[in-house]
Amino acid sequence: MKILAIESSCDETAAAIVEDGRKILSNIIFSQIEVHKEYGGVVPEIASRYHIEKISEIVSRALKEADLSMSEIDAVAATTAPGLIGALLVGLNYAKGLAYREGLPFIPVHHLRGHIAANYLAHPDLTPPFTALVVSGGHSHIVRCDDYTDFTVVGKTRDDAAGEAFDKGARILGLPYPGGVHLDKLAQKGDRLAVAFPRVHFENGSLDFSFSGVKTSIVNLIHQKKMKGETWDAADIAASYMHAITDVLCENFMIAATRDGMKNIVLAGGVSANSMLREKVLKMASEQGFSVFMPPLSLCGDNAAMIGAQAFYEWRAGHLGDLSQNARPTMAIDLNFM
Ligand code: KG4
Ligand code: ZN
């Protein structure tokens, strides 16, 4: 089963061909980072316009790299939610049009399910059940995956996502957009115990997160230092800030996996590229006896191969879309498209 998949939920225009949910035949990504850099963040209208300009070329390149023609493709998939609505609509409508023209099934895919599925591409032996920590620019979820299309959220952020907190921290330290990766590099040279940033844990066994406090805390710290005319060690602050955020992510993640009696744990989403998070998850997992799976760095960020991987399992479960399928800016991961 060869699926042509499209991803356009944010600022990457991407197309890929994936076989049977596990094998990448091609994976093309056009990143708009350079375009949005000067604004310090993604400008939704500009993202949509670039998707429109690029999508045909990216899909053609995906076919060419896989050395396939459309007649050899069995289904077309696209990220359908969640994401920037105008951006999603470009990929979704292109995919629906292509499926209609070729007489192929169309498979709508949830973006976060796709991030989890990136792991199927890298780890042939990984099968559900497992507990996943899904951390991206817009989401921080702990998800129990009982099957390929059966998800239960066991914890999530009540305010900002981890990626958002990293990006804000990076910005206040004067690092370029997108901040997370630059903050990660800077933190590697710093002392993670230099500053005690707050860590929020909720009562009554809740595994939810809150990162707005730690975000405000780094803003206030830099502001106060500026007011007093003091200097600061940006690497120490970056390392301490990252230490606080990754501690909470890892602690709740391990509790969730233990509570649900899981043997396998899975890291997913753009923030899963973070070196401190990867290091801590590996350490805690080995101490607590979990087998840990994480995507290679090349599949952590947004890409279409992960959408093609999840699409295979959605198709197998009979979760197909039709030409009336609309995009949604938000959608819970446990819901299926109707
Ligand atoms: O999954 P993703 O590529 O896009 C969304 O679906 O949101 O995640 C993007 C997020 C951004 O906040 C980015 O700064 C963060 O992932 N990120 C990182 C690293 N690489 C990307 N955060 C921390 N450390 C990194 N190495
Ligand atoms: Zn993403």
mmCIF file of C-alpha atoms and ligand atoms in Angstrom:
data_model
loop_
_atom_site.group_PDB
_atom_site.id
_atom_site.type_symbol
_atom_site.label_atom_id
_atom_site.label_comp_id
_atom_site.label_asym_id
_atom_site.label_seq_id
_atom_site.Cartn_x
_atom_site.Cartn_y
_atom_site.Cartn_z
ATOM 1 C CA MET A 1 0.000 0.000 0.000
ATOM 2 C CA LYS A 2 1.748 3.173 -1.220
ATOM 3 C CA ILE A 3 0.368 6.401 0.233
ATOM 4 C CA LEU A 4 1.179 9.884 -1.047
ATOM 5 C CA ALA A 5 0.950 12.171 1.990
ATOM 6 C CA ILE A 6 0.896 15.957 2.304
ATOM 7 C CA GLU A 7 1.648 18.103 5.371
ATOM 8 C CA SER A 8 0.956 21.859 5.414
ATOM 9 C CA SER A 9 -0.337 22.589 8.940
ATOM 10 C CA CYS A 10 2.206 25.302 9.754
ATOM 11 C CA ASP A 11 5.305 26.572 7.972
ATOM 12 C CA GLU A 12 6.556 23.420 6.225
ATOM 13 C CA THR A 13 5.228 22.434 2.803
ATOM 14 C CA ALA A 14 5.891 18.703 2.692
ATOM 15 C CA ALA A 15 5.059 15.640 0.618
ATOM 16 C CA ALA A 16 6.144 12.024 1.034
ATOM 17 C CA ILE A 17 5.447 8.530 -0.187
ATOM 18 C CA VAL A 18 5.292 5.833 2.464
ATOM 19 C CA GLU A 19 4.754 2.102 1.981
ATOM 20 C CA ASP A 20 2.635 0.109 4.458
ATOM 21 C CA GLY A 21 3.051 2.705 7.200
ATOM 22 C CA ARG A 22 6.692 1.799 7.772
ATOM 23 C CA LYS A 23 8.911 2.464 4.767
ATOM 24 C CA ILE A 24 9.805 5.924 3.437
ATOM 25 C CA LEU A 25 10.054 5.928 -0.362
ATOM 26 C CA SER A 26 10.512 9.709 -0.485
ATOM 27 C CA ASN A 27 10.232 12.607 1.951
ATOM 28 C CA ILE A 28 10.438 16.198 0.661
ATOM 29 C CA ILE A 29 10.228 19.206 2.984
ATOM 30 C CA PHE A 30 10.240 22.854 2.002
ATOM 31 C CA SER A 31 10.734 24.968 5.128
ATOM 32 C CA GLN A 32 9.476 28.557 5.174
ATOM 33 C CA ILE A 33 11.683 29.493 8.155
ATOM 34 C CA GLU A 34 13.661 32.067 6.174
ATOM 35 C CA VAL A 35 10.412 33.789 5.144
ATOM 36 C CA HIS A 36 8.976 34.041 8.673
ATOM 37 C CA LYS A 37 12.281 34.800 10.419
ATOM 38 C CA GLU A 38 12.052 38.542 9.905
ATOM 39 C CA TYR A 39 8.681 38.612 11.714
ATOM 40 C CA GLY A 40 9.927 36.512 14.681
ATOM 41 C CA GLY A 41 7.166 33.939 14.188
ATOM 42 C CA VAL A 42 4.904 32.300 11.633
ATOM 43 C CA VAL A 43 2.596 34.742 9.805
ATOM 44 C CA PRO A 44 -0.444 32.582 8.914
ATOM 45 C CA GLU A 45 -1.437 34.414 5.726
ATOM 46 C CA ILE A 46 2.107 34.319 4.362
ATOM 47 C CA ALA A 47 2.373 30.605 5.236
ATOM 48 C CA SER A 48 -0.803 29.827 3.227
ATOM 49 C CA ARG A 49 0.435 31.755 0.209
ATOM 50 C CA TYR A 50 3.786 29.949 0.192
ATOM 51 C CA HIS A 51 2.047 26.579 0.519
ATOM 52 C CA ILE A 52 0.014 27.413 -2.600
ATOM 53 C CA GLU A 53 3.123 28.430 -4.525
ATOM 54 C CA LYS A 54 5.141 25.370 -3.505
ATOM 55 C CA ILE A 55 2.766 22.442 -3.178
ATOM 56 C CA SER A 56 2.678 21.216 -6.797
ATOM 57 C CA GLU A 57 6.450 21.247 -7.060
ATOM 58 C CA ILE A 58 6.916 19.445 -3.719
ATOM 59 C CA VAL A 59 4.419 16.694 -4.641
ATOM 60 C CA SER A 60 6.117 16.229 -8.039
ATOM 61 C CA ARG A 61 9.493 15.954 -6.322
ATOM 62 C CA ALA A 62 8.137 13.341 -3.889
ATOM 63 C CA LEU A 63 6.939 11.199 -6.822
ATOM 64 C CA LYS A 64 10.196 11.710 -8.701
ATOM 65 C CA GLU A 65 12.397 10.816 -5.735
ATOM 66 C CA ALA A 66 10.392 7.607 -5.174
ATOM 67 C CA ASP A 67 10.596 6.940 -8.919
ATOM 68 C CA LEU A 68 6.819 6.454 -9.053
ATOM 69 C CA SER A 69 3.961 7.833 -11.129
ATOM 70 C CA MET A 70 0.511 8.683 -9.760
ATOM 71 C CA SER A 71 -0.848 5.468 -11.289
ATOM 72 C CA GLU A 72 1.319 3.498 -8.841
ATOM 73 C CA ILE A 73 -0.090 5.325 -5.772
ATOM 74 C CA ASP A 74 -2.886 3.607 -3.793
ATOM 75 C CA ALA A 75 -4.225 6.478 -1.642
ATOM 76 C CA VAL A 76 -3.711 10.172 -0.897
ATOM 77 C CA ALA A 77 -3.483 11.543 2.667
ATOM 78 C CA ALA A 78 -3.205 15.017 4.176
ATOM 79 C CA THR A 79 -2.906 16.627 7.590
ATOM 80 C CA THR A 80 -6.460 17.813 8.230
ATOM 81 C CA ALA A 81 -6.222 19.058 11.867
ATOM 82 C CA PRO A 82 -5.007 20.713 14.028
ATOM 83 C CA GLY A 83 -3.033 23.654 12.624
ATOM 84 C CA LEU A 84 -3.313 27.050 10.945
ATOM 85 C CA ILE A 85 -6.600 26.827 9.099
ATOM 86 C CA GLY A 86 -5.514 28.582 5.902
ATOM 87 C CA ALA A 87 -2.340 26.507 5.760
ATOM 88 C CA LEU A 88 -4.171 23.220 6.380
ATOM 89 C CA LEU A 89 -6.716 23.998 3.661
ATOM 90 C CA VAL A 90 -4.018 24.237 0.997
ATOM 91 C CA GLY A 91 -2.699 20.704 1.594
ATOM 92 C CA LEU A 92 -6.130 19.237 2.267
ATOM 93 C CA ASN A 93 -7.710 20.623 -0.890
ATOM 94 C CA TYR A 94 -4.733 19.673 -3.021
ATOM 95 C CA ALA A 95 -4.901 16.110 -1.664
ATOM 96 C CA LYS A 96 -8.661 15.835 -2.157
ATOM 97 C CA GLY A 97 -8.348 17.121 -5.723
ATOM 98 C CA LEU A 98 -5.583 14.644 -6.486
ATOM 99 C CA ALA A 99 -7.536 11.738 -4.969
ATOM 100 C CA TYR A 100 -10.635 12.697 -6.990
ATOM 101 C CA ARG A 101 -8.701 12.994 -10.244
ATOM 102 C CA GLU A 102 -7.006 9.626 -9.757
ATOM 103 C CA GLY A 103 -10.043 7.846 -8.302
ATOM 104 C CA LEU A 104 -8.140 7.059 -5.092
ATOM 105 C CA PRO A 105 -9.231 6.968 -1.441
ATOM 106 C CA PHE A 106 -8.534 10.129 0.567
ATOM 107 C CA ILE A 107 -7.280 9.720 4.153
ATOM 108 C CA PRO A 108 -7.502 12.657 6.614
ATOM 109 C CA VAL A 109 -4.776 12.550 9.294
ATOM 110 C CA HIS A 110 -4.477 14.199 12.720
ATOM 111 C CA HIS A 111 -1.138 16.040 12.953
ATOM 112 C CA LEU A 112 -0.253 14.798 16.451
ATOM 113 C CA ARG A 113 -1.088 11.202 15.556
ATOM 114 C CA GLY A 114 1.363 11.732 12.698
ATOM 115 C CA HIS A 115 4.105 12.887 15.093
ATOM 116 C CA ILE A 116 3.662 9.672 17.089
ATOM 117 C CA ALA A 117 3.711 7.615 13.866
ATOM 118 C CA ALA A 118 7.126 9.085 12.926
ATOM 119 C CA ASN A 119 8.394 6.441 15.339
ATOM 120 C CA TYR A 120 6.955 3.583 13.221
ATOM 121 C CA LEU A 121 9.219 4.709 10.373
ATOM 122 C CA ALA A 122 12.338 4.518 12.514
ATOM 123 C CA HIS A 123 11.507 1.519 14.713
ATOM 124 C CA PRO A 124 10.146 -1.511 12.824
ATOM 125 C CA ASP A 125 9.624 -3.370 16.111
ATOM 126 C CA LEU A 126 7.460 -0.655 17.734
ATOM 127 C CA THR A 127 3.775 -1.565 18.103
ATOM 128 C CA PRO A 128 1.068 -0.253 20.471
ATOM 129 C CA PRO A 129 0.325 -0.244 23.341
ATOM 130 C CA PHE A 130 2.640 2.468 24.655
ATOM 131 C CA THR A 131 2.585 5.857 26.393
ATOM 132 C CA ALA A 132 3.647 8.819 24.247
ATOM 133 C CA LEU A 133 4.888 12.271 25.217
ATOM 134 C CA VAL A 134 3.884 14.524 22.318
ATOM 135 C CA VAL A 135 5.594 17.894 22.553
ATOM 136 C CA SER A 136 5.443 20.467 19.775
ATOM 137 C CA GLY A 137 5.109 24.201 19.231
ATOM 138 C CA GLY A 138 1.387 24.138 19.970
ATOM 139 C CA HIS A 139 0.828 21.016 22.118
ATOM 140 C CA SER A 140 2.186 19.165 25.146
ATOM 141 C CA HIS A 141 0.289 15.921 25.648
ATOM 142 C CA ILE A 142 0.837 12.644 27.433
ATOM 143 C CA VAL A 143 -1.152 10.112 25.435
ATOM 144 C CA ARG A 144 -1.937 6.457 26.053
ATOM 145 C CA CYS A 145 -1.949 4.647 22.720
ATOM 146 C CA ASP A 146 -3.799 1.362 23.076
ATOM 147 C CA ASP A 147 -3.830 0.779 19.351
ATOM 148 C CA TYR A 148 -2.750 2.582 16.154
ATOM 149 C CA THR A 149 -5.976 4.615 16.124
ATOM 150 C CA ASP A 150 -6.985 4.410 19.791
ATOM 151 C CA PHE A 151 -5.710 7.310 21.902
ATOM 152 C CA THR A 152 -6.501 8.617 25.407
ATOM 153 C CA VAL A 153 -5.074 11.900 26.699
ATOM 154 C CA VAL A 154 -3.794 11.339 30.240
ATOM 155 C CA GLY A 155 -2.204 14.774 30.708
ATOM 156 C CA LYS A 156 -1.852 18.008 28.778
ATOM 157 C CA THR A 157 -0.817 21.598 29.209
ATOM 158 C CA ARG A 158 -3.360 23.912 30.782
ATOM 159 C CA ASP A 159 -1.751 26.978 29.180
ATOM 160 C CA ASP A 160 1.386 27.160 27.010
ATOM 161 C CA ALA A 161 2.995 24.300 25.120
ATOM 162 C CA ALA A 162 6.601 23.315 25.911
ATOM 163 C CA GLY A 163 7.729 24.434 22.440
ATOM 164 C CA GLU A 164 6.064 27.802 22.958
ATOM 165 C CA ALA A 165 7.890 28.193 26.289
ATOM 166 C CA PHE A 166 11.227 27.319 24.653
ATOM 167 C CA ASP A 167 10.612 29.775 21.824
ATOM 168 C CA LYS A 168 9.701 32.555 24.272
ATOM 169 C CA GLY A 169 12.768 31.832 26.422
ATOM 170 C CA ALA A 170 14.955 31.940 23.333
ATOM 171 C CA ARG A 171 13.464 35.228 22.209
ATOM 172 C CA ILE A 172 14.021 36.920 25.574
ATOM 173 C CA LEU A 173 17.661 35.755 25.455
ATOM 174 C CA GLY A 174 17.989 37.363 22.022
ATOM 175 C CA LEU A 175 18.246 34.137 19.997
ATOM 176 C CA PRO A 176 16.930 33.934 16.424
ATOM 177 C CA TYR A 177 13.624 32.335 15.385
ATOM 178 C CA PRO A 178 12.757 29.489 15.659
ATOM 179 C CA GLY A 179 14.145 29.620 19.161
ATOM 180 C CA GLY A 180 13.928 26.056 20.508
ATOM 181 C CA VAL A 181 16.884 24.666 18.612
ATOM 182 C CA HIS A 182 19.104 27.694 19.373
ATOM 183 C CA LEU A 183 18.178 27.558 23.070
ATOM 184 C CA ASP A 184 19.081 23.864 23.040
ATOM 185 C CA LYS A 185 22.562 24.596 21.611
ATOM 186 C CA LEU A 186 23.206 27.451 24.048
ATOM 187 C CA ALA A 187 22.038 25.397 27.045
ATOM 188 C CA GLN A 188 24.629 22.717 26.286
ATOM 189 C CA LYS A 189 27.332 25.182 27.403
ATOM 190 C CA GLY A 190 25.555 26.268 30.585
ATOM 191 C CA ASP A 191 25.067 25.165 34.199
ATOM 192 C CA ARG A 192 21.547 23.781 34.618
ATOM 193 C CA LEU A 193 21.667 24.383 38.400
ATOM 194 C CA ALA A 194 22.536 28.100 38.101
ATOM 195 C CA VAL A 195 18.954 29.411 38.438
ATOM 196 C CA ALA A 196 16.034 27.697 40.219
ATOM 197 C CA PHE A 197 13.095 28.134 37.811
ATOM 198 C CA PRO A 198 9.612 27.100 39.034
ATOM 199 C CA ARG A 199 8.195 23.632 38.332
ATOM 200 C CA VAL A 200 4.422 23.234 38.437
ATOM 201 C CA HIS A 201 2.782 20.007 39.600
ATOM 202 C CA PHE A 202 -0.980 19.775 40.002
ATOM 203 C CA GLU A 203 -2.783 18.083 42.868
ATOM 204 C CA ASN A 204 -5.023 15.016 42.943
ATOM 205 C CA GLY A 205 -2.781 12.973 40.698
ATOM 206 C CA SER A 206 -3.246 15.231 37.666
ATOM 207 C CA LEU A 207 -0.524 14.800 35.041
ATOM 208 C CA ASP A 208 -1.314 18.129 33.370
ATOM 209 C CA PHE A 209 1.380 20.709 32.687
ATOM 210 C CA SER A 210 1.604 24.482 33.096
ATOM 211 C CA PHE A 211 4.450 26.428 31.530
ATOM 212 C CA SER A 212 3.131 29.982 31.711
ATOM 213 C CA GLY A 213 4.740 30.515 35.145
ATOM 214 C CA VAL A 214 8.224 29.462 34.086
ATOM 215 C CA LYS A 215 7.841 31.601 30.959
ATOM 216 C CA THR A 216 6.933 34.684 33.005
ATOM 217 C CA SER A 217 9.774 33.888 35.354
ATOM 218 C CA ILE A 218 12.476 34.066 32.631
ATOM 219 C CA VAL A 219 10.942 37.291 31.270
ATOM 220 C CA ASN A 220 10.990 38.862 34.760
ATOM 221 C CA LEU A 221 14.534 37.669 35.463
ATOM 222 C CA ILE A 222 15.966 39.285 32.333
ATOM 223 C CA HIS A 223 13.857 42.401 32.838
ATOM 224 C CA GLN A 224 15.102 42.842 36.434
ATOM 225 C CA LYS A 225 18.719 42.294 35.414
ATOM 226 C CA LYS A 226 18.363 44.942 32.709
ATOM 227 C CA MET A 227 16.778 47.399 35.169
ATOM 228 C CA LYS A 228 19.611 46.883 37.659
ATOM 229 C CA GLY A 229 22.234 47.160 34.927
ATOM 230 C CA GLU A 230 23.479 43.635 35.696
ATOM 231 C CA THR A 231 24.947 41.223 33.164
ATOM 232 C CA TRP A 232 23.933 37.576 32.906
ATOM 233 C CA ASP A 233 25.236 34.300 31.613
ATOM 234 C CA ALA A 234 22.788 33.395 28.862
ATOM 235 C CA ALA A 235 24.001 29.782 28.665
ATOM 236 C CA ASP A 236 23.387 29.238 32.410
ATOM 237 C CA ILE A 237 19.906 30.728 32.152
ATOM 238 C CA ALA A 238 19.089 28.671 29.043
ATOM 239 C CA ALA A 239 20.295 25.460 30.718
ATOM 240 C CA SER A 240 18.392 26.131 33.961
ATOM 241 C CA TYR A 241 15.207 27.066 32.106
ATOM 242 C CA MET A 242 15.379 23.940 29.961
ATOM 243 C CA HIS A 243 16.153 21.864 33.044
ATOM 244 C CA ALA A 244 12.946 23.020 34.787
ATOM 245 C CA ILE A 245 10.706 22.398 31.748
ATOM 246 C CA THR A 246 12.178 19.004 30.846
ATOM 247 C CA ASP A 247 12.059 17.841 34.492
ATOM 248 C CA VAL A 248 8.282 18.290 34.641
ATOM 249 C CA LEU A 249 7.777 16.727 31.193
ATOM 250 C CA CYS A 250 9.827 13.655 32.132
ATOM 251 C CA GLU A 251 8.417 13.195 35.628
ATOM 252 C CA ASN A 252 4.774 13.219 34.481
ATOM 253 C CA PHE A 253 5.630 11.056 31.472
ATOM 254 C CA MET A 254 7.173 8.335 33.666
ATOM 255 C CA ILE A 255 4.268 8.440 36.157
ATOM 256 C CA ALA A 256 1.759 8.070 33.286
ATOM 257 C CA ALA A 257 3.573 5.070 31.786
ATOM 258 C CA THR A 258 3.885 3.408 35.200
ATOM 259 C CA ARG A 259 0.219 3.986 36.050
ATOM 260 C CA ASP A 260 -0.899 2.442 32.774
ATOM 261 C CA GLY A 261 1.459 -0.509 33.177
ATOM 262 C CA MET A 262 3.292 0.207 29.901
ATOM 263 C CA LYS A 263 6.560 -1.409 28.896
ATOM 264 C CA ASN A 264 7.223 0.916 25.959
ATOM 265 C CA ILE A 265 7.387 4.710 25.944
ATOM 266 C CA VAL A 266 7.530 6.976 22.887
ATOM 267 C CA LEU A 267 8.720 10.545 22.394
ATOM 268 C CA ALA A 268 7.181 12.636 19.580
ATOM 269 C CA GLY A 269 6.842 16.182 18.164
ATOM 270 C CA GLY A 270 9.256 18.979 17.288
ATOM 271 C CA VAL A 271 10.470 19.344 20.895
ATOM 272 C CA SER A 272 11.486 15.662 20.935
ATOM 273 C CA ALA A 273 14.628 16.915 19.133
ATOM 274 C CA ASN A 274 15.669 18.607 22.392
ATOM 275 C CA SER A 275 18.956 17.125 23.607
ATOM 276 C CA MET A 276 18.248 17.552 27.335
ATOM 277 C CA LEU A 277 14.805 15.970 26.999
ATOM 278 C CA ARG A 278 16.225 13.014 25.078
ATOM 279 C CA GLU A 279 19.037 12.558 27.615
ATOM 280 C CA LYS A 280 16.654 12.633 30.612
ATOM 281 C CA VAL A 281 14.060 10.342 29.033
ATOM 282 C CA LEU A 282 16.763 7.790 28.190
ATOM 283 C CA LYS A 283 18.193 7.943 31.723
ATOM 284 C CA MET A 284 14.854 7.741 33.536
ATOM 285 C CA ALA A 285 13.597 5.008 31.221
ATOM 286 C CA SER A 286 16.621 2.827 31.848
ATOM 287 C CA GLU A 287 16.348 3.374 35.623
ATOM 288 C CA GLN A 288 12.656 2.479 35.574
ATOM 289 C CA GLY A 289 12.857 -0.390 33.099
ATOM 290 C CA PHE A 290 11.017 1.113 30.098
ATOM 291 C CA SER A 291 12.001 0.573 26.475
ATOM 292 C CA VAL A 292 12.220 4.019 24.943
ATOM 293 C CA PHE A 293 11.553 4.957 21.309
ATOM 294 C CA MET A 294 12.235 8.374 19.818
ATOM 295 C CA PRO A 295 12.295 9.637 16.235
ATOM 296 C CA PRO A 296 15.654 10.389 14.566
ATOM 297 C CA LEU A 297 16.242 14.165 14.500
ATOM 298 C CA SER A 298 15.267 14.207 10.813
ATOM 299 C CA LEU A 299 11.708 13.066 11.667
ATOM 300 C CA CYS A 300 11.101 15.114 14.857
ATOM 301 C CA GLY A 301 9.910 18.285 13.124
ATOM 302 C CA ASP A 302 6.965 18.563 10.744
ATOM 303 C CA ASN A 303 7.212 16.257 7.725
ATOM 304 C CA ALA A 304 4.842 14.356 5.468
ATOM 305 C CA ALA A 305 6.362 10.888 5.968
ATOM 306 C CA MET A 306 4.892 10.741 9.479
ATOM 307 C CA ILE A 307 1.476 11.632 7.994
ATOM 308 C CA GLY A 308 1.873 8.832 5.429
ATOM 309 C CA ALA A 309 2.755 6.387 8.228
ATOM 310 C CA GLN A 310 -0.322 7.200 10.320
ATOM 311 C CA ALA A 311 -2.499 7.321 7.178
ATOM 312 C CA PHE A 312 -1.820 3.620 6.575
ATOM 313 C CA TYR A 313 -3.242 2.702 9.987
ATOM 314 C CA GLU A 314 -6.228 5.076 9.580
ATOM 315 C CA TRP A 315 -6.965 3.431 6.208
ATOM 316 C CA ARG A 316 -6.677 -0.035 7.760
ATOM 317 C CA ALA A 317 -9.205 1.033 10.430
ATOM 318 C CA GLY A 318 -11.587 2.281 7.700
ATOM 319 C CA HIS A 319 -11.145 5.961 8.610
ATOM 320 C CA LEU A 320 -11.509 7.524 5.158
ATOM 321 C CA GLY A 321 -12.578 11.028 4.188
ATOM 322 C CA ASP A 322 -14.648 12.266 1.283
ATOM 323 C CA LEU A 323 -14.646 15.436 -0.788
ATOM 324 C CA SER A 324 -16.666 17.310 1.857
ATOM 325 C CA GLN A 325 -13.887 16.827 4.430
ATOM 326 C CA ASN A 326 -13.061 20.189 6.038
ATOM 327 C CA ALA A 327 -9.944 21.224 7.973
ATOM 328 C CA ARG A 328 -10.083 22.094 11.681
ATOM 329 C CA PRO A 329 -7.762 24.458 13.581
ATOM 330 C CA THR A 330 -8.214 22.403 16.763
ATOM 331 C CA MET A 331 -9.184 18.797 17.314
ATOM 332 C CA ALA A 332 -8.666 16.363 20.193
ATOM 333 C CA ILE A 333 -6.313 13.496 19.348
ATOM 334 C CA ASP A 334 -8.802 10.852 20.509
ATOM 335 C CA LEU A 335 -11.423 11.868 17.907
ATOM 336 C CA ASN A 336 -11.632 10.266 14.472
ATOM 337 C CA PHE A 337 -12.541 12.192 11.324
ATOM 338 C CA MET A 338 -16.106 11.499 10.177
HETATM 339 O O1 KG4 B 1 6.206 19.695 15.791
HETATM 340 P P1 KG4 B 1 6.796 20.982 15.360
HETATM 341 O O2 KG4 B 1 7.871 20.946 14.304
HETATM 342 O O3 KG4 B 1 5.672 21.949 14.865
HETATM 343 C C1 KG4 B 1 4.431 21.972 15.507
HETATM 344 O O4 KG4 B 1 3.629 21.041 15.233
HETATM 345 O O5 KG4 B 1 4.259 22.871 16.366
HETATM 346 O O6 KG4 B 1 7.364 21.681 16.671
HETATM 347 C C2 KG4 B 1 7.972 22.934 16.608
HETATM 348 C C3 KG4 B 1 8.493 23.294 17.985
HETATM 349 C C4 KG4 B 1 8.977 24.737 18.043
HETATM 350 O O7 KG4 B 1 8.486 25.328 19.217
HETATM 351 C C5 KG4 B 1 10.497 24.570 18.074
HETATM 352 O O8 KG4 B 1 11.175 25.626 18.697
HETATM 353 C C6 KG4 B 1 10.614 23.294 18.882
HETATM 354 O O9 KG4 B 1 9.596 22.462 18.341
HETATM 355 N N1 KG4 B 1 11.941 22.676 18.749
HETATM 356 C C7 KG4 B 1 12.786 22.518 19.791
HETATM 357 C C8 KG4 B 1 13.954 21.918 19.265
HETATM 358 N N2 KG4 B 1 13.766 21.723 17.921
HETATM 359 C C9 KG4 B 1 12.512 22.190 17.629
HETATM 360 N N3 KG4 B 1 12.662 22.838 21.083
HETATM 361 C C10 KG4 B 1 13.690 22.557 21.900
HETATM 362 N N4 KG4 B 1 14.845 21.985 21.478
HETATM 363 C C11 KG4 B 1 15.015 21.648 20.176
HETATM 364 N N5 KG4 B 1 16.147 21.069 19.781
HETATM 365 ZN ZN ZN B 2 4.157 19.377 14.401
#
